[in-house]
PDB file of C-alpha atoms in Angstrom:
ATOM      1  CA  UNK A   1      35.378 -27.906  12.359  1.00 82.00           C
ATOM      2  CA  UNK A   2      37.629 -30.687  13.356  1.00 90.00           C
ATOM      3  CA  UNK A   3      34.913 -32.818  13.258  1.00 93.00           C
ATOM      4  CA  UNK A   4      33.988 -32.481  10.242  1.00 94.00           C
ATOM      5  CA  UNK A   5      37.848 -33.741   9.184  1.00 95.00           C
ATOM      6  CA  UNK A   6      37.561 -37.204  10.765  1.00 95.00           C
ATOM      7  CA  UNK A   7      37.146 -39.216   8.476  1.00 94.00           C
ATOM      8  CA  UNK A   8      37.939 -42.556  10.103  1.00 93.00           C
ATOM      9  CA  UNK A   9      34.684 -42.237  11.271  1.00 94.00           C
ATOM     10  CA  UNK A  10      32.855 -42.882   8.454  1.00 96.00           C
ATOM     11  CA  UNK A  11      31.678 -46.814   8.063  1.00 97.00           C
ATOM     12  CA  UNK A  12      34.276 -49.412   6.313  1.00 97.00           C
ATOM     13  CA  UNK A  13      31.235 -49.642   3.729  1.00 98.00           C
ATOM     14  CA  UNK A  14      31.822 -45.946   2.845  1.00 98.00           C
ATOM     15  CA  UNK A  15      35.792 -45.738   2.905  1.00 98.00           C
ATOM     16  CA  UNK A  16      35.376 -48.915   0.972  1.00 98.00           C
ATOM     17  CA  UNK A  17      32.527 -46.850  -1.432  1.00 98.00           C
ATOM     18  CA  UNK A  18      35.158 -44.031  -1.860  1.00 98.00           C
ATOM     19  CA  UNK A  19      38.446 -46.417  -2.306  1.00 98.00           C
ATOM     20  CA  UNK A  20      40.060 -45.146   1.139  1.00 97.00           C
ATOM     21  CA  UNK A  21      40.865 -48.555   1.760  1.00 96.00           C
ATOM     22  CA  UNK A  22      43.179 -48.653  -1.459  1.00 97.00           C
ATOM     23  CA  UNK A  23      46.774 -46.424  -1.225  1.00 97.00           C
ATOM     24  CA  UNK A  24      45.968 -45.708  -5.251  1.00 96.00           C
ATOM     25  CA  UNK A  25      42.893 -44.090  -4.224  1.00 97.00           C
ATOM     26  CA  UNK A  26      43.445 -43.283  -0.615  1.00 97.00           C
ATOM     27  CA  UNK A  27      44.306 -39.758  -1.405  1.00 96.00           C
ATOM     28  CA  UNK A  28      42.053 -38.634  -3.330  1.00 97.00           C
ATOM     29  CA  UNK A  29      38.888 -40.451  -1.822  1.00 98.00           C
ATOM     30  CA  UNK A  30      39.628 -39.063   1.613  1.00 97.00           C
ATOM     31  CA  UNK A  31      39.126 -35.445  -0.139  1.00 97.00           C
ATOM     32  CA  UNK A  32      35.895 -36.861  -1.909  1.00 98.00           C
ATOM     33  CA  UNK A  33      34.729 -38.076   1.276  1.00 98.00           C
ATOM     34  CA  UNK A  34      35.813 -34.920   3.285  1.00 97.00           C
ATOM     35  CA  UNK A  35      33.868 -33.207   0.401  1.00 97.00           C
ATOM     36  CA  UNK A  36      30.674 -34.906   0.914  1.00 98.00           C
ATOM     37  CA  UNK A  37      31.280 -34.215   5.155  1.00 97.00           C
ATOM     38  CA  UNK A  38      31.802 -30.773   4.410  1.00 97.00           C
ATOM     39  CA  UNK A  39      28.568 -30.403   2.268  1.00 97.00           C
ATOM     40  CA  UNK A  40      26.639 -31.908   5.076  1.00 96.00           C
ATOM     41  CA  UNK A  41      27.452 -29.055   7.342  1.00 96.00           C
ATOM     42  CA  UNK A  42      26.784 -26.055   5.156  1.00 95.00           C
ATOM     43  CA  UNK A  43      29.728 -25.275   3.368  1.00 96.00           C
ATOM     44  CA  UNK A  44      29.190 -24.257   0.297  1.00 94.00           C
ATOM     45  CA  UNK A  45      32.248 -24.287  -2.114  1.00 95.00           C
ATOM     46  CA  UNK A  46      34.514 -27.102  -2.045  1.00 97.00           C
ATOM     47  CA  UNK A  47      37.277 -28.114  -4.382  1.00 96.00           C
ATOM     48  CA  UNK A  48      38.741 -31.454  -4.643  1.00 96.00           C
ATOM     49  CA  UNK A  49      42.591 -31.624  -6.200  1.00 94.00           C
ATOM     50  CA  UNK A  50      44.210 -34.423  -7.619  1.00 92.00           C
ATOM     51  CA  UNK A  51      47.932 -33.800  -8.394  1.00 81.00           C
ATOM     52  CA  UNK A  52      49.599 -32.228 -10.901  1.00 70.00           C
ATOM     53  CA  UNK A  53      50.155 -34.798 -13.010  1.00 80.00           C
ATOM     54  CA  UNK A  54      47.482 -34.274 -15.467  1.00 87.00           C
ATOM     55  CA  UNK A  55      49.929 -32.075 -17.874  1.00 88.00           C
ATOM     56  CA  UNK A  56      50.629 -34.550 -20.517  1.00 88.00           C
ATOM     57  CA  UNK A  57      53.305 -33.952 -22.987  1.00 92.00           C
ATOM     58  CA  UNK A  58      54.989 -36.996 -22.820  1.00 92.00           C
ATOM     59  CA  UNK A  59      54.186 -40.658 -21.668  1.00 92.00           C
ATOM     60  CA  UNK A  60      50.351 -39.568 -22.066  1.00 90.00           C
ATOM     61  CA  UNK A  61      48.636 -43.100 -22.476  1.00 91.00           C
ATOM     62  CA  UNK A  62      50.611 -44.584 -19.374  1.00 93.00           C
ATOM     63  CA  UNK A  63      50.036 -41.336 -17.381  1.00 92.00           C
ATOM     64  CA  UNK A  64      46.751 -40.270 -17.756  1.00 91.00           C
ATOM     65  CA  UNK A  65      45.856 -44.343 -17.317  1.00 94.00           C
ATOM     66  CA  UNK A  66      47.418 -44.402 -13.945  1.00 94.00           C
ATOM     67  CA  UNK A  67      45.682 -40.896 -12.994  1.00 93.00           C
ATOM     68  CA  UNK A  68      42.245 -42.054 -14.077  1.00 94.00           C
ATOM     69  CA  UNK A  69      42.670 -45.437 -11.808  1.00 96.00           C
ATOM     70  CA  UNK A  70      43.306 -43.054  -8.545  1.00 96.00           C
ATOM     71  CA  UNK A  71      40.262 -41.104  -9.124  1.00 96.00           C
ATOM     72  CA  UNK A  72      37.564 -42.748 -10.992  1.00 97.00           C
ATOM     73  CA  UNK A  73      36.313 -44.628  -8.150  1.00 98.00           C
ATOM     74  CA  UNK A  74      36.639 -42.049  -5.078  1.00 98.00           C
ATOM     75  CA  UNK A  75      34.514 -39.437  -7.412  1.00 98.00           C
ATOM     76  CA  UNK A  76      32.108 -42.721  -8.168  1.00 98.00           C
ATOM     77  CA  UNK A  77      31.504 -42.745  -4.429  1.00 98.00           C
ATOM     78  CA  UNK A  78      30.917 -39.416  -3.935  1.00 98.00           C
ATOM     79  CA  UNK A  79      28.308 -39.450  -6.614  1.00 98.00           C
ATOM     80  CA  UNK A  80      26.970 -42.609  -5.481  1.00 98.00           C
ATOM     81  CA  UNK A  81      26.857 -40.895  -1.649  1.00 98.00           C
ATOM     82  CA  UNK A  82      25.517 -38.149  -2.527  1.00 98.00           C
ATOM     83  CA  UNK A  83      22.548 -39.555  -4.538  1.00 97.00           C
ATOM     84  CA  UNK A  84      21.990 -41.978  -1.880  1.00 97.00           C
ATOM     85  CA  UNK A  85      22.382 -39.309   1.082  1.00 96.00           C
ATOM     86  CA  UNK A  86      19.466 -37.087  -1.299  1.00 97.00           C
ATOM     87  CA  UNK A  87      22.131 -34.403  -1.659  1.00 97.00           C
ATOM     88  CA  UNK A  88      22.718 -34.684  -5.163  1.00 97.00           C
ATOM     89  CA  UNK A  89      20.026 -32.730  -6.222  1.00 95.00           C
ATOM     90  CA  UNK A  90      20.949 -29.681  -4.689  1.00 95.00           C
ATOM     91  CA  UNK A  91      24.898 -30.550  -4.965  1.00 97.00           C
ATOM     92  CA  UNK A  92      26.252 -28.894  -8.341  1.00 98.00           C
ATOM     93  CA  UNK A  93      29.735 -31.162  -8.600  1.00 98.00           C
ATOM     94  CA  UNK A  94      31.615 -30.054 -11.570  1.00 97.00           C
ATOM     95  CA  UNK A  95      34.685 -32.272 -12.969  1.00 95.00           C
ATOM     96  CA  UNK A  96      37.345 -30.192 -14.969  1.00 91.00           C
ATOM     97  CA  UNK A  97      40.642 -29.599 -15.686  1.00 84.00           C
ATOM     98  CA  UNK A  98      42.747 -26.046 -16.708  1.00 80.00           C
ATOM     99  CA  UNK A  99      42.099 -26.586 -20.539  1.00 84.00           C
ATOM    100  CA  UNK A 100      42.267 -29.622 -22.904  1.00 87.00           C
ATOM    101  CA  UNK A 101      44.412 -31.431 -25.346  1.00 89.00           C
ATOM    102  CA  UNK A 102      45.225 -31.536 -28.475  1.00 90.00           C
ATOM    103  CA  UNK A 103      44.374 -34.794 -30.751  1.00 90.00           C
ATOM    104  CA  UNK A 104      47.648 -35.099 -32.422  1.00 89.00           C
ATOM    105  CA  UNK A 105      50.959 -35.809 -31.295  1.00 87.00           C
ATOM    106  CA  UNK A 106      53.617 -33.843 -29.129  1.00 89.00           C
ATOM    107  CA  UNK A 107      57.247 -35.846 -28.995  1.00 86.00           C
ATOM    108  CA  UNK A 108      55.582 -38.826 -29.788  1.00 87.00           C
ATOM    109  CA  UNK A 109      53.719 -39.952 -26.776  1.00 90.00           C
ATOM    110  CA  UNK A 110      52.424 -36.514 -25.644  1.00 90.00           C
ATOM    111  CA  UNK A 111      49.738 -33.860 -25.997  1.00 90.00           C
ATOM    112  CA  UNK A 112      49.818 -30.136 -26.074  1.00 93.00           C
ATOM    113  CA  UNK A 113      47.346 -27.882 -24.901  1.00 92.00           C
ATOM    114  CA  UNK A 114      44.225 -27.145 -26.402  1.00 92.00           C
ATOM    115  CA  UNK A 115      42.129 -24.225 -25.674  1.00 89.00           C
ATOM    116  CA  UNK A 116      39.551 -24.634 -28.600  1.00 92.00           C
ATOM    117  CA  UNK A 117      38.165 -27.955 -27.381  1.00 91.00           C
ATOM    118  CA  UNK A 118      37.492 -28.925 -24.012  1.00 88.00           C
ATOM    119  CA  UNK A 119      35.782 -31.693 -21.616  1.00 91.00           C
ATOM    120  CA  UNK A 120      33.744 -30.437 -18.216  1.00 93.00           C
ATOM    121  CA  UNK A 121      30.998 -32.697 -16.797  1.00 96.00           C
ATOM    122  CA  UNK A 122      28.763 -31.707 -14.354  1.00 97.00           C
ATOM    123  CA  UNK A 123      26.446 -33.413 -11.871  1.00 98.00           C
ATOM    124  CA  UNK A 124      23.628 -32.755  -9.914  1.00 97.00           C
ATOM    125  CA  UNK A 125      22.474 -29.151  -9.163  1.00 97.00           C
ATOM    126  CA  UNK A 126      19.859 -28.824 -11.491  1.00 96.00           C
ATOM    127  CA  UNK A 127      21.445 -30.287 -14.739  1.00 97.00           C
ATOM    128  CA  UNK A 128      19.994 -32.866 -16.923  1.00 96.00           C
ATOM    129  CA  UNK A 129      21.570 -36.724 -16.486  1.00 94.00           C
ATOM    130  CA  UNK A 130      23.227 -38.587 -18.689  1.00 92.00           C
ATOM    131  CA  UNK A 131      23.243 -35.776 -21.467  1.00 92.00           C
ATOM    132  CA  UNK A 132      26.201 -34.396 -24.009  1.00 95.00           C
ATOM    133  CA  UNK A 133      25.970 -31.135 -24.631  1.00 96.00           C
ATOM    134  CA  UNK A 134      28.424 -29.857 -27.481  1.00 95.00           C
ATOM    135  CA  UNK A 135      31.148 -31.608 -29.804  1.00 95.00           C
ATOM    136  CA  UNK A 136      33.831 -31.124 -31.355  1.00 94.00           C
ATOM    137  CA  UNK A 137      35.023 -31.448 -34.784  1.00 96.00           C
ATOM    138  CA  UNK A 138      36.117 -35.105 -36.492  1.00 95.00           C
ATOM    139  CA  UNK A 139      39.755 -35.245 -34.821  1.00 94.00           C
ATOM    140  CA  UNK A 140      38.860 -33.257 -31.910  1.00 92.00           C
ATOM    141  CA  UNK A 141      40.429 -30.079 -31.976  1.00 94.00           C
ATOM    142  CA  UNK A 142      38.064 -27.166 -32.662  1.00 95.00           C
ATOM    143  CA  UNK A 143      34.534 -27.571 -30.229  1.00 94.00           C
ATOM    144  CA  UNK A 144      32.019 -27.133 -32.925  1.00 96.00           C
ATOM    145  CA  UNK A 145      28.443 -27.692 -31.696  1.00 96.00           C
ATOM    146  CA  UNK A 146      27.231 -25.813 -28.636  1.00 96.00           C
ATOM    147  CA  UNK A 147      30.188 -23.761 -28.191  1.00 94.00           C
ATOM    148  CA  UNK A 148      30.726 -22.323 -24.614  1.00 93.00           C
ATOM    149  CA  UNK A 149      32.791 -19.521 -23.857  1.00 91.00           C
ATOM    150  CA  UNK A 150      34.329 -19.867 -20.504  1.00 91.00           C
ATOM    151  CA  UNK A 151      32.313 -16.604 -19.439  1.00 94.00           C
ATOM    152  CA  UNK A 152      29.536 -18.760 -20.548  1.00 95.00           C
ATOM    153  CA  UNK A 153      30.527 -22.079 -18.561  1.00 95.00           C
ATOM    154  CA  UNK A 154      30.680 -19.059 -15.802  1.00 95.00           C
ATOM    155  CA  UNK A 155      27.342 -17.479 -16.299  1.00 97.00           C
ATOM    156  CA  UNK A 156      25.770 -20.940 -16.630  1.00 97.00           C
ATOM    157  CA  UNK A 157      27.042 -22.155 -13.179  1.00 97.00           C
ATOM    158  CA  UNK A 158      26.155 -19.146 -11.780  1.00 96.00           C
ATOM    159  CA  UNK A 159      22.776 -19.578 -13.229  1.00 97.00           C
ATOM    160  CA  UNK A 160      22.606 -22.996 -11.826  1.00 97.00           C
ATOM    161  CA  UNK A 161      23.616 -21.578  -8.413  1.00 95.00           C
ATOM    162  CA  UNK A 162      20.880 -19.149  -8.479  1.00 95.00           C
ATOM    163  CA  UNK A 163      22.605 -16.056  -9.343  1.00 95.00           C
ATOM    164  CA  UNK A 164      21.733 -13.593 -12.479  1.00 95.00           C
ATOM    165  CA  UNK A 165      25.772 -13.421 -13.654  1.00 95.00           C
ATOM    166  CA  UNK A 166      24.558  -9.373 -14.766  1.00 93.00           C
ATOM    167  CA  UNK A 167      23.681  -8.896 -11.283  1.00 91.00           C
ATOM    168  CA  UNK A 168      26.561 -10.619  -8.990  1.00 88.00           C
ATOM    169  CA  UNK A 169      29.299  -7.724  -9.022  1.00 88.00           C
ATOM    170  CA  UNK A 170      31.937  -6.700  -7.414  1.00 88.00           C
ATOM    171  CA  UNK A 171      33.330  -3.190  -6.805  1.00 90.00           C
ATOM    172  CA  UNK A 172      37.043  -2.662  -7.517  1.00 92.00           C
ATOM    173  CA  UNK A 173      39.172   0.242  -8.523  1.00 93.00           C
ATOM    174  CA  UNK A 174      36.312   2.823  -8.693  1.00 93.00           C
ATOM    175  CA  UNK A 175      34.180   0.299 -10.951  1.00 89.00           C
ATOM    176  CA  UNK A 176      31.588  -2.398 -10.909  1.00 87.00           C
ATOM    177  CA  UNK A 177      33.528  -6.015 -12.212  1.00 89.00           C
ATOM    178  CA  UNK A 178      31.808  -9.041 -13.079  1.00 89.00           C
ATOM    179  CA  UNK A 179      33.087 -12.780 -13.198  1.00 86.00           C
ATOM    180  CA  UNK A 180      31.948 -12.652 -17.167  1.00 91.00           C
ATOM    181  CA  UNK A 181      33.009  -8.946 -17.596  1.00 86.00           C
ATOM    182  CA  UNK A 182      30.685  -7.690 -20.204  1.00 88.00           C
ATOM    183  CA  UNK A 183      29.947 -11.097 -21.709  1.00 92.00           C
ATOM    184  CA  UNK A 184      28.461 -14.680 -20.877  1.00 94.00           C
ATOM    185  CA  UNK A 185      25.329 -16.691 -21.738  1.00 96.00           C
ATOM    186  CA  UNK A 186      23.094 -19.132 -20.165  1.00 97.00           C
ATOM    187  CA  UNK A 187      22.846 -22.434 -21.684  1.00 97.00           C
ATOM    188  CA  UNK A 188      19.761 -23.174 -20.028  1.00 96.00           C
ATOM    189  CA  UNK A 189      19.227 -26.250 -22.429  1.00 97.00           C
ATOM    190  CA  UNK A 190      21.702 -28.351 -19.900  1.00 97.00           C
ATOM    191  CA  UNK A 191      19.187 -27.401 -16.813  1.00 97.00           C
ATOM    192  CA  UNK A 192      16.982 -30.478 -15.847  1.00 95.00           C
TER     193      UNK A 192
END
């Protein structure tokens, strides 16, 4: 295991791929990268975290600027070195945060949460490239084509993953749970 955490040892090409050589993106590439080493050996979940400074309510434009410039390119890389490593294809990477934002105003400068429409890319792992799947309405509040209920998103992944979500229980408190209790559906139509 502490191999797989030494991350110096990767080529200036790749730290330079990933944006370790940059203290804006040093932090988060070195997870990206980490990500990509851990993948390589086996493991088979892995979550990357940017900080907690995604929660917008105020200063959004200046914020969310400044958060996108410390991880756009480290997540780049790890697309790019994945694809180019021939790992991408069986590597489901999925981009999200805890919920959206709303398209109007909050003090000014800020957004409140939205829970009716809301951005997750995925790539790799069996979905199509380069493809929208959904919208929202004109000001981009209510999702309105394609609508996925997070027990959807759920069943979906699992899908992706290989798993039948109706099947993949676990037992708790005398009864059989599921991650998308008694609902969920596939959207198959995002599978390449």
């Amino acid at each position: 295991a502490p191999e797989a955490f030494e991350v110096e040892r990767e080529s200036d090409a790749v730290k330079k791929l990933y944006g370790l050589d940059n203290p804006k993106t040093a932090d988060f590439a070195w997870q990206c990268i980490l990500a990509r080493r851990l993948a390589q050996r086996g493991v088979r979940y892995i979550q990357c975290t940017h900080s907690y400074k995604w929660d917008q309510h105020s200063d959004l434009v200046n914020k969310h600027t400044e958060n996108a410039a410390e991880v756009d390119k480290p997540i780049a890389g790890l697309l790019a070195d994945l694809k180019a490593n021939g790992m991408l294809e069986d590597t489901l990477v999925i981009w999200a945060g805890e919920f959206g934002r709303t398209p109007v105003s909050q003090g000014g400068d800020g957004r409140d949460h939205n829970p009716y429409g809301y951005t997750i890319w995925m790539a790799g792992g069996g979905t199509k490239p380069a493809f929208t799947y959904g919208a929202t309405d004109e000001i981009g509040y209510h999702a309105v084509e394609n609508r996925m209920h997070i027990h959807d998103f759920h069943a979906t992944v699992l899908a992706l993953l290989g798993f039948d979500h109706e099947k993949l229980t676990y037992h708790f408190s005398g009864r059989d749970f599921r991650l998308t209790d008694v609902a969920g559906h596939v959207h198959d139509a995002i599978f390449a």
